[in-house]
Structure formats: C-alpha cells, structure tokens
Amino acid sequence: MSRGLSCGVLVALLAITSGDAQSEELCGGFSVFVYDLPPVPFVNPERRAFELLDRRLNISLLRFEQESLGRTVPFFFGLPCDERFNHTSKDYEAEDKCVAERFGGMGRLRSMGNSSMIPGSVVTYDTMPYSLPWLALRHLLNHCAAEAAEAATLFVVPLPLTEMLRLSRMKSVEHSWLQQHLMRVQTSVFEQQYWSRNGGKDHLVVVPSVLNDLSPQWARIGFDQHSWAPATLVAVQTTKKEGFAVPYPTIFHPRSDQEVDQWMAFVTKLPRHRAGVFVGEWRGRRQRFLELCDRNADVCKWRHVEDRFVGPLEEYGKFAFSLQPAGETSTRRGFFESLLMGTIPIVFRRGEDTCKEACPTVTIDGGRRKNTYDEVYAKFFGGGNVNWLSDVSLVAHDEKEAMKYLRETPEGRINKIRTNIIRMIPRILYWDTTYVWSQDAVGWKKHGPKNAVSTLLQRLRDEMASEKSG
C-alpha cells in the first residue's frame, strides 16, 4: 500500500487515468505529479530515518513511535520533524517532538471515550491547524497519482513552508539560508519543461497557513506568493481573487460513509442551550466584543479550554450558536469546528466586529479590502458565489446585531440553517490519510467525493474548463 511521495529528480505517483471513475470522483479527473525538491543544504542527511512522503513507505511507519526512532528521525520535505516542533506549543509537543506528523499528518490518535460529549466510538486525531499540506498531499498520493510526468494533468510543488516557518521562529538557521533555499527551489521548478508547457497554470502550491494576513512571516523566509503566479496557491485563507481557499482541518478524519453518517446523526441530536459561545483567547481586536458578551451573559458565553483539540468541539456542541470574531487572522478554525458540531456560527461583516480599520486587510486592485468568509471561500463552497455564507451562518454588522441574533432568531430559521450545516459537513472533512479506497468498495462513494481535497480538485477542474471555453 503506497503512503507517501518518493524522492527523486521528479516524483511519480501511483497511476490513476483521467477516464477512471474513481479518479473523476476523488480527483476531479486529474492525474497528479509531484515534484521533488533540491536537497536542503543545512540539514545533515545522515540523520534521516525515512521521508514521510516516500511512496514506498509502509503504513506502519506512519504510526511511528518517537521512542523507537533513536538518533534518526522522520523527515518531511527533507527537514527533520524534531527540529521543527520541539518548541511549537510548550508541553504538548515536548513529550513527542514529531507528534504532528503521526498518522500521515493527522496527528496523535485519540479515543473519545473520555470526552463528556463525543461518543467513545468516534476516533479523532490531534490535528494541527497548519496540517493542510500533509493532508492534501496524502490524498493526492493515495488516489490521484500519475505514474510519470508525461501522463500528468496537474502538478504539485511541495514547498517546505511549514518546516521553514518553524525553523525561522526557532532561529535554528539564518533567515538568509531559508531564503536562498527557497530561491533554489523556485529556480529548479521554473526550469522544468512541465512548468514551461502551460506557464505554470496547471501547477498547485499548498500553503500551510493563511496566505494573506501573515505576510511578514512569509517575507522572513523569502516566500512571495506573487512570484509563483500563475500557479494556484491553496491555503486555509486567501482572497476571492488570489489563490484558492479551503477549509481549516479539524480533528475528525473518517474513512467511510458510515462514519460520516454517524457523525452527522450524532450532532443533529445534540441538546443545545439557546445561547452563543465564544471559544478562544483575549485579543485586543476582540475587547469590545468580549465586553458586550459579558454584559449579555445570559445569552453570550466566553469559554477557555485546556484541550485545544477536543475542548472547542465539546463547547460548541452545547450551544445553538457560536461567535467567531477575528483574532490574529480574519478567519478562524473555530468557524469550521462550529460547522462540524452542527452549531450556527455568527460571523462579522467585513471584520468590523471589533477592530474597524485595524482589522487584517489585503491589497486588491490598489485598494484596501478586508478578508471575509463569504469572499474567501466563495470558490470552494459557492462556485464563486458569495451568497453561500448566509445558508450556514448568521452575518452580523456589529456586536449589537450579534447579540440580537442570539435573542431573536426564530426557531424556524435556526432549524433551517442547522439543516444546511449538517448537509455541508462532508465538504469540510479531510479523510483518513492512511487509508486507500478501492474502486469496487461502496463504503466511500456517498461522501468520499465530497471531501475537502476532492471538492478542491473538482472546483479547479471546473475553473480551468471555464477559462479554456472563455
């Protein structure tokens, strides 16, 4: 069973022809080829135990145990995981320096038996918010791969951006080294005949974090999104005109239709308080919102959670609404965690909930414009239509309107929106990356083609077809 990408001048993945029904459903009809990258000059190659994207990697190695690795460690995009994660989040990753890569990037496996709300039969993982490249590449490897570049219709450049950002924050290497390495990578890709063939239009670059709000961090490692145009940059937050935004990864990664149906039935039946909950930390931008929430404590609750993975889901599952004010970035993983729990998110129009003109902004067409959910995810959920958001959330222009929604939204509207949310859940899921669905299996055909990566590929197919016809 193939589980990762191989390392060579170029990397060939398992063949699935574009005419194959499984490729059409799971891959948008694409056959995908993933570039290998130049070696990282400042990492000792003798320390490498295995590359997590190696197509020949046995599935048992994806469930690696840190204590059994000795002096060698798993690598990802040519960089060792222990050097990236041992300072990421205090005590959590100190006990397991490579915890984020466990189970093909899904993170540490846990049983929910000790959860006060989520059924013990449900399996979830401690998935990091920045795990998108791992989850996306594992899907492409498992289901969409071309045997050779000549047969490919879509190309992926696996930039080691997560790894480089971590090295930058930890000051493990000089920023100039990271910048020079990224320039070598870009030069190597641009010199490939497959880039030249269509000018990069049939290429993808998957970015681990938000594309726009964290531009100073990208600058430190030398990443300039515009220099990769016209390749499509995929991230959890982009703008309507730049890149392609997909849902933030959550902790639930099913491998069958049955698991998805069970989850949807579970959240549908949850008893809920007629109130809203905000799960998160204090931020300067949120001060006005939090003050008003405190003054309306009968309908607005503010919760801190110790468990950053299961905790938010448990809180969202208790309430009819969640509140999603902007924080360090315009969009939040909490928005998708709320949807996963069947809880109606209340978002704020153009970010004006707490910060007015100080909200995170991006430059489009020479003007300043704020990131909003309707525009950021219009391609993914709405096929370009921004009206998708009103089907699954309430949009408030300010904090007072949000409090009004909590008190006055009719039950009929609540039920309608929640029904829409339940139907949307399959679209926001990244399925189990350590599992390959066979063509004749019936256990994935209902919800499998709706998973987040498959939806991305289907939208890209339609977008490319539209450009050609236009």
Short mmCIF file of N, CA and C in Angstrom, two decimals, residues 5 83 256 265 363 381 401 416 430 456:
data_model
loop_
_atom_site.label_atom_id
_atom_site.label_comp_id
_atom_site.label_asym_id
_atom_site.label_seq_id
_atom_site.Cartn_x
_atom_site.Cartn_y
_atom_site.Cartn_z
N LEU A 5 5.15 10.25 -0.93
CA LEU A 5 5.77 10.67 -2.17
C LEU A 5 7.23 10.25 -2.19
N GLU A 83 13.36 18.96 14.83
CA GLU A 83 13.91 20.30 14.85
C GLU A 83 12.85 21.37 14.61
N SER A 256 -14.94 6.20 5.95
CA SER A 256 -16.08 5.54 5.32
C SER A 256 -17.32 6.43 5.40
N ALA A 265 -25.49 12.24 12.31
CA ALA A 265 -26.63 11.88 13.16
C ALA A 265 -26.37 12.30 14.60
N THR A 363 -4.34 43.81 0.05
CA THR A 363 -4.43 44.79 -1.03
C THR A 363 -4.94 44.10 -2.29
N PHE A 381 -17.06 26.84 -1.65
CA PHE A 381 -18.42 26.49 -1.25
C PHE A 381 -19.47 26.97 -2.24
N GLU A 401 -25.71 43.67 16.85
CA GLU A 401 -26.54 42.83 16.00
C GLU A 401 -26.31 41.35 16.32
N LYS A 416 -33.55 25.64 9.95
CA LYS A 416 -33.20 25.62 8.53
C LYS A 416 -31.70 25.74 8.33
N TYR A 430 -11.40 16.27 5.91
CA TYR A 430 -10.23 15.67 5.28
C TYR A 430 -10.19 14.21 5.74
N LEU A 456 -11.91 20.54 -3.77
CA LEU A 456 -10.93 21.46 -4.34
C LEU A 456 -10.60 21.08 -5.78
#
